[in-house]
CSV table of C-alpha atoms in Angstrom, one decimal:
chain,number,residue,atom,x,y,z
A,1028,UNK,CA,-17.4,16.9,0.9
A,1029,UNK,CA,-16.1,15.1,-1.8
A,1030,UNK,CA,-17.4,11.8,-3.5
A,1031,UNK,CA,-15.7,9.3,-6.0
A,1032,UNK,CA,-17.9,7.8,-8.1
A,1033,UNK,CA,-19.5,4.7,-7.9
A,1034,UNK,CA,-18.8,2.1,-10.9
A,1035,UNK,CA,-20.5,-1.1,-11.8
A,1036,UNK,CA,-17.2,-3.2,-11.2
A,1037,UNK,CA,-16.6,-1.7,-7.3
A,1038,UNK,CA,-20.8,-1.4,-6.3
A,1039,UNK,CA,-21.8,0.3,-3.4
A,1040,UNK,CA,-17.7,1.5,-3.3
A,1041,UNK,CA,-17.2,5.5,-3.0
A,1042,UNK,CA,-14.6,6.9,-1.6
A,1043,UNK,CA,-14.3,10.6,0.5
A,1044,UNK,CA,-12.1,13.2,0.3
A,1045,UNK,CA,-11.8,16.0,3.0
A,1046,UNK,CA,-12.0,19.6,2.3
A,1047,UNK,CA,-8.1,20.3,2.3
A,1048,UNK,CA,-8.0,18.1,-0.8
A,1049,UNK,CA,-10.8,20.4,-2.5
A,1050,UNK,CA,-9.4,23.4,-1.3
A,1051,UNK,CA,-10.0,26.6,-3.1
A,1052,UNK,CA,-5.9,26.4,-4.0
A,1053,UNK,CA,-6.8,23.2,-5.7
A,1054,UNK,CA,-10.0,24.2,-7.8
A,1055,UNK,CA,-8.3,26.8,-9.1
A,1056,UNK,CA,-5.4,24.4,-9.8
A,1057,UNK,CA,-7.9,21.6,-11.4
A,1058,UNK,CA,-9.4,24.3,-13.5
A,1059,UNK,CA,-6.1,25.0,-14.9
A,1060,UNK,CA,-5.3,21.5,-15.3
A,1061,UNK,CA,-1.9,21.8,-12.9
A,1062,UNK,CA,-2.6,19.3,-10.0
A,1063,UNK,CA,-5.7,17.1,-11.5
A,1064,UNK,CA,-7.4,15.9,-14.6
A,1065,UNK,CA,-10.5,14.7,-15.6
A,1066,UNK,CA,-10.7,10.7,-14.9
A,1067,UNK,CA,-10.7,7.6,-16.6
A,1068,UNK,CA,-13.6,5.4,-18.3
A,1069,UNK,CA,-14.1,2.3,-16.2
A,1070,UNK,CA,-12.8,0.8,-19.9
A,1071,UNK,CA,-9.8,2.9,-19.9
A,1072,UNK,CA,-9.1,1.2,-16.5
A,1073,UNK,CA,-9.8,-2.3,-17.3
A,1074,UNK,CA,-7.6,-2.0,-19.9
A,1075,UNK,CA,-4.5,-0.5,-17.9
A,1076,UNK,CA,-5.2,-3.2,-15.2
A,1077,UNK,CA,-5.1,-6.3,-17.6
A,1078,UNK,CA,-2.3,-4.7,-19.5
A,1079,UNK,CA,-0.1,-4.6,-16.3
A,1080,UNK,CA,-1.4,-7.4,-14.5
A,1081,UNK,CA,-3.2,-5.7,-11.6
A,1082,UNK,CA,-6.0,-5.1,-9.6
A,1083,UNK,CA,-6.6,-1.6,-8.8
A,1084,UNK,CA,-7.7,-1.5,-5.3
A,1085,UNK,CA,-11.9,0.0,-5.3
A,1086,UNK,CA,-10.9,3.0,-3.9
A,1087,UNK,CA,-8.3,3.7,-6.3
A,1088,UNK,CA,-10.8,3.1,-8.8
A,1089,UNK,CA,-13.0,5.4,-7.3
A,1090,UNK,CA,-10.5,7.9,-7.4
A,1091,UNK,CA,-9.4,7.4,-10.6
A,1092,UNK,CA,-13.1,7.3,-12.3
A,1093,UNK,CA,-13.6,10.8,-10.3
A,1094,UNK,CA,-10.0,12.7,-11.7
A,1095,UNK,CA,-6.3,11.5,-11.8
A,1096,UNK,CA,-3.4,13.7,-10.5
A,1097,UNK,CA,-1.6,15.5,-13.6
A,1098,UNK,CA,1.7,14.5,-11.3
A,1099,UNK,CA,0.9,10.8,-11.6
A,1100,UNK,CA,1.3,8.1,-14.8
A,1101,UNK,CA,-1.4,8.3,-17.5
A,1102,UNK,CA,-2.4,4.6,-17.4
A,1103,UNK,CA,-3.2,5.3,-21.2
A,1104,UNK,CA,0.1,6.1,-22.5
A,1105,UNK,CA,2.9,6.3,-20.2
A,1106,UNK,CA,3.9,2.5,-20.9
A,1107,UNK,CA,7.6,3.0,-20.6
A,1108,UNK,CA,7.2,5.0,-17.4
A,1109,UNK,CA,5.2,2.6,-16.1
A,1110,UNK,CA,6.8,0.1,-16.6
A,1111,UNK,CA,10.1,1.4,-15.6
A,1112,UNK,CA,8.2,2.0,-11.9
A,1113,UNK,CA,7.1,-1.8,-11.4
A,1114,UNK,CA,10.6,-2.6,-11.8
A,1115,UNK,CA,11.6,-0.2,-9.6
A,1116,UNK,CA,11.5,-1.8,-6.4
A,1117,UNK,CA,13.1,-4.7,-6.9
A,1118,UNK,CA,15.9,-3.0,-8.5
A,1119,UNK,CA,16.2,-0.7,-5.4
A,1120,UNK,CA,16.0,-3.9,-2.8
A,1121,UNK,CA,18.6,-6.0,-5.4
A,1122,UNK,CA,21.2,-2.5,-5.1
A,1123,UNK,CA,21.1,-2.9,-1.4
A,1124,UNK,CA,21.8,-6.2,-1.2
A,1125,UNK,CA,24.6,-5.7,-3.6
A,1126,UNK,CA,25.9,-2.4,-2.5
A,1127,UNK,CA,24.4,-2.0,1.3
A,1128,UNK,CA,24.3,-5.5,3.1
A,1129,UNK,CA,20.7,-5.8,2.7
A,1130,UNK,CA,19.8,-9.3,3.7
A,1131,UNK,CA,17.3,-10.6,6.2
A,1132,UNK,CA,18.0,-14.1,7.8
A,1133,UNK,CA,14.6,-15.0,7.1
A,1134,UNK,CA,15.8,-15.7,3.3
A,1135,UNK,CA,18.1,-17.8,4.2
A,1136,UNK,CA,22.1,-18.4,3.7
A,1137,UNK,CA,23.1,-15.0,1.5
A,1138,UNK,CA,23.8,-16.9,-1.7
A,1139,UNK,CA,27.3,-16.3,-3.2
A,1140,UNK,CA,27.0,-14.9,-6.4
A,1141,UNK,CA,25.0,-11.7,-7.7
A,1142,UNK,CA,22.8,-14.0,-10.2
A,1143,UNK,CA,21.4,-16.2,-7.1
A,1144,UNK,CA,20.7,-13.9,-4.7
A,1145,UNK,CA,18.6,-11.9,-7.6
A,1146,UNK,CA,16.8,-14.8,-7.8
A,1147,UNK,CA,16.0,-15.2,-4.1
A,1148,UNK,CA,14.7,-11.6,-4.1
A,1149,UNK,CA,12.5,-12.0,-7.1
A,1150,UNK,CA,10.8,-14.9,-5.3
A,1151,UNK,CA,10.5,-13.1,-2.3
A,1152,UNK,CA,9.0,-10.3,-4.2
A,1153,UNK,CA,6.9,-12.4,-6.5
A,1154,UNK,CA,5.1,-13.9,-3.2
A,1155,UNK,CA,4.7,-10.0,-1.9
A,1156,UNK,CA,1.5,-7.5,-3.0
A,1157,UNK,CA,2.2,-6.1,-5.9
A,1158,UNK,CA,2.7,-2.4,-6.2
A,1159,UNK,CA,0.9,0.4,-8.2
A,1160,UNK,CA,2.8,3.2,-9.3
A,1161,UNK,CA,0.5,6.6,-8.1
A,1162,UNK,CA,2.9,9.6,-8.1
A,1163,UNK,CA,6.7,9.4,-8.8
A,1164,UNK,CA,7.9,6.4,-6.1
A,1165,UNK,CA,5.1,6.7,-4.5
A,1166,UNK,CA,3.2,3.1,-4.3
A,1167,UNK,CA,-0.6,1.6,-3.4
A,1168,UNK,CA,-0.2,-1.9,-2.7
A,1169,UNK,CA,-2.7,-3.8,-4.5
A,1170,UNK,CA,-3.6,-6.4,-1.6
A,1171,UNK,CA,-5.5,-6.8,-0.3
A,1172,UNK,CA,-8.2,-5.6,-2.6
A,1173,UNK,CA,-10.3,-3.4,-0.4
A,1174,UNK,CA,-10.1,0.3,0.4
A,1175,UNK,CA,-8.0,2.1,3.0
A,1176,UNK,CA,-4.6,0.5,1.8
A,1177,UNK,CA,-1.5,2.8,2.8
A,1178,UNK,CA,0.5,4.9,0.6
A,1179,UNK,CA,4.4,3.9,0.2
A,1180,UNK,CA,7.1,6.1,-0.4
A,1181,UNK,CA,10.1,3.5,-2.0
A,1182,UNK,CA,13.5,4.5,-2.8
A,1183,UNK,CA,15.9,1.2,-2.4
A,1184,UNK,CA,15.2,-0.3,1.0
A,1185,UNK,CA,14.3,3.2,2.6
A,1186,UNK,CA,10.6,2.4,2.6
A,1187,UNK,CA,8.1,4.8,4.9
A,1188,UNK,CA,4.5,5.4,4.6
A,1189,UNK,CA,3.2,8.5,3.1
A,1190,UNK,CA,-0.3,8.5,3.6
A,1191,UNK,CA,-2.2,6.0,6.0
A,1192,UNK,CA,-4.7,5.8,2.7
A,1193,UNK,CA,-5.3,7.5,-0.8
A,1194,UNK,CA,-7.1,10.2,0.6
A,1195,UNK,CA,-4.1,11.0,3.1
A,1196,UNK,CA,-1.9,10.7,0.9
A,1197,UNK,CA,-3.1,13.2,-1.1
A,1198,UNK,CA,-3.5,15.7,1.6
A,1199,UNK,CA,0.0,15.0,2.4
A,1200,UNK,CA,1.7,15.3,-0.9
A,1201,UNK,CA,-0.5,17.7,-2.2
A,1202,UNK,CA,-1.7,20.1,0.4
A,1203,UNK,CA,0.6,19.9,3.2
A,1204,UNK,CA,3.8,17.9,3.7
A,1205,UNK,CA,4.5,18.3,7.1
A,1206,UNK,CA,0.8,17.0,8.3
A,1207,UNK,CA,1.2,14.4,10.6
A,1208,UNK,CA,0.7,10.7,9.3
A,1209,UNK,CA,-2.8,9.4,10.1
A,1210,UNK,CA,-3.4,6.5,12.4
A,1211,UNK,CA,-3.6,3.4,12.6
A,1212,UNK,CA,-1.6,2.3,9.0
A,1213,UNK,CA,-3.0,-1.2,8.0
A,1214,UNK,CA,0.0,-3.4,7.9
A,1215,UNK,CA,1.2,-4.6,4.1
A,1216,UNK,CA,3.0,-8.2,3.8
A,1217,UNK,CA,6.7,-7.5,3.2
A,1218,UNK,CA,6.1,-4.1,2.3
A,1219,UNK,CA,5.4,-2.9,5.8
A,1220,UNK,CA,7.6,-5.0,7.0
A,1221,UNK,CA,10.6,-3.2,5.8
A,1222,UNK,CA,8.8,0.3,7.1
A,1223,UNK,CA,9.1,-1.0,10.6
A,1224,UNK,CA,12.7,-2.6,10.0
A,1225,UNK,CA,13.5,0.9,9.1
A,1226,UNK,CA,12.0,2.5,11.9
């Protein structure tokens, strides 16, 4: 099997990966440089965290010290990118409320212009885990800081889970789409929420 490394900010954290990750398909990939790269410095992610204003979950860090996917954002230079992705979910949730009759009576009263109910969303948002951009709008939440966090697929209020943890989502993205979601998911604040409303 696999191993992440082990770095002095996440001690005694590793994290596995099965063989269907490190299939002989995806050496042969990695040596090319198609589907992963080699990782960051622990610096390199210190840097990306304080820049964004995030905690990168220890098994994420793991990950990342070990390789990052080519598919994903370089946390060293794709600033725009990045950026563009933390934004992205609030601007997805604030289109459905204005487009799709998105509102949950737990917010309270639907406010009547655009302006107020943007800011009732961005409260609600604020108070939620933040997100980490991994693979186009695919998200790790950042709470709580631990491994084994699930893997969100976000587009608008159409939120599912796309890996039960890094290391399934990987297989699922990367190896085999149609393998069946692992069990049990650990339930997200808010984000899981609107996985099960969808349901």
């Amino acid at each position: 099997m696999g191993q992440g490394n082990k770095d002095e900010g996440n001690a005694g954290v590793s994290v596995e990966f099965g063989e269907p990750i490190i299939s002989d398909f995806q050496r042969k990939r990695r040596a090319e440089g198609r589907l992963w790269a080699e990782g960051y410095t622990q610096s390199e992610l210190d840097v990306a965290q304080a820049k964004y204003g995030l905690v990168f979950p220890p098994d994420l860090v793991a990950l990342l010290r070990d390789r990052r996917p080519i598919l994903g954002y370089d946390w060293r230079s794709d600033d725009k990118e990045i950026r563009e992705m933390l934004k992205w979910p609030l601007e997805g949730l604030l289109f459905d409320v204005e487009n799709n009759a998105l509102w949950w009576p737990e917010w309270g009263d639907k406010p009547g212009t655009a302006e107020a109910r943007s800011e009732v969303l961005e409260k609600i948002i604020g108070s939620a885990p933040k997100l980490i951009p991994l693979v186009s709008h695919r998200y790790l939440p950042a709470e709580p800081n631990e491994p084994g966090n699930p893997v969100f697929s976000i587009y608008q209020s159409d939120l599912i889970y796309y890996g039960a943890d890094l290391a399934d989502y990987f297989e699922r993205d990367f190896v085999d789409p149609s393998r069946p979601l692992s069990q049990p998911v650990k339930h997200i604040t808010f984000w899981s929420d609107l996985v099960e409303r969808n349901s």
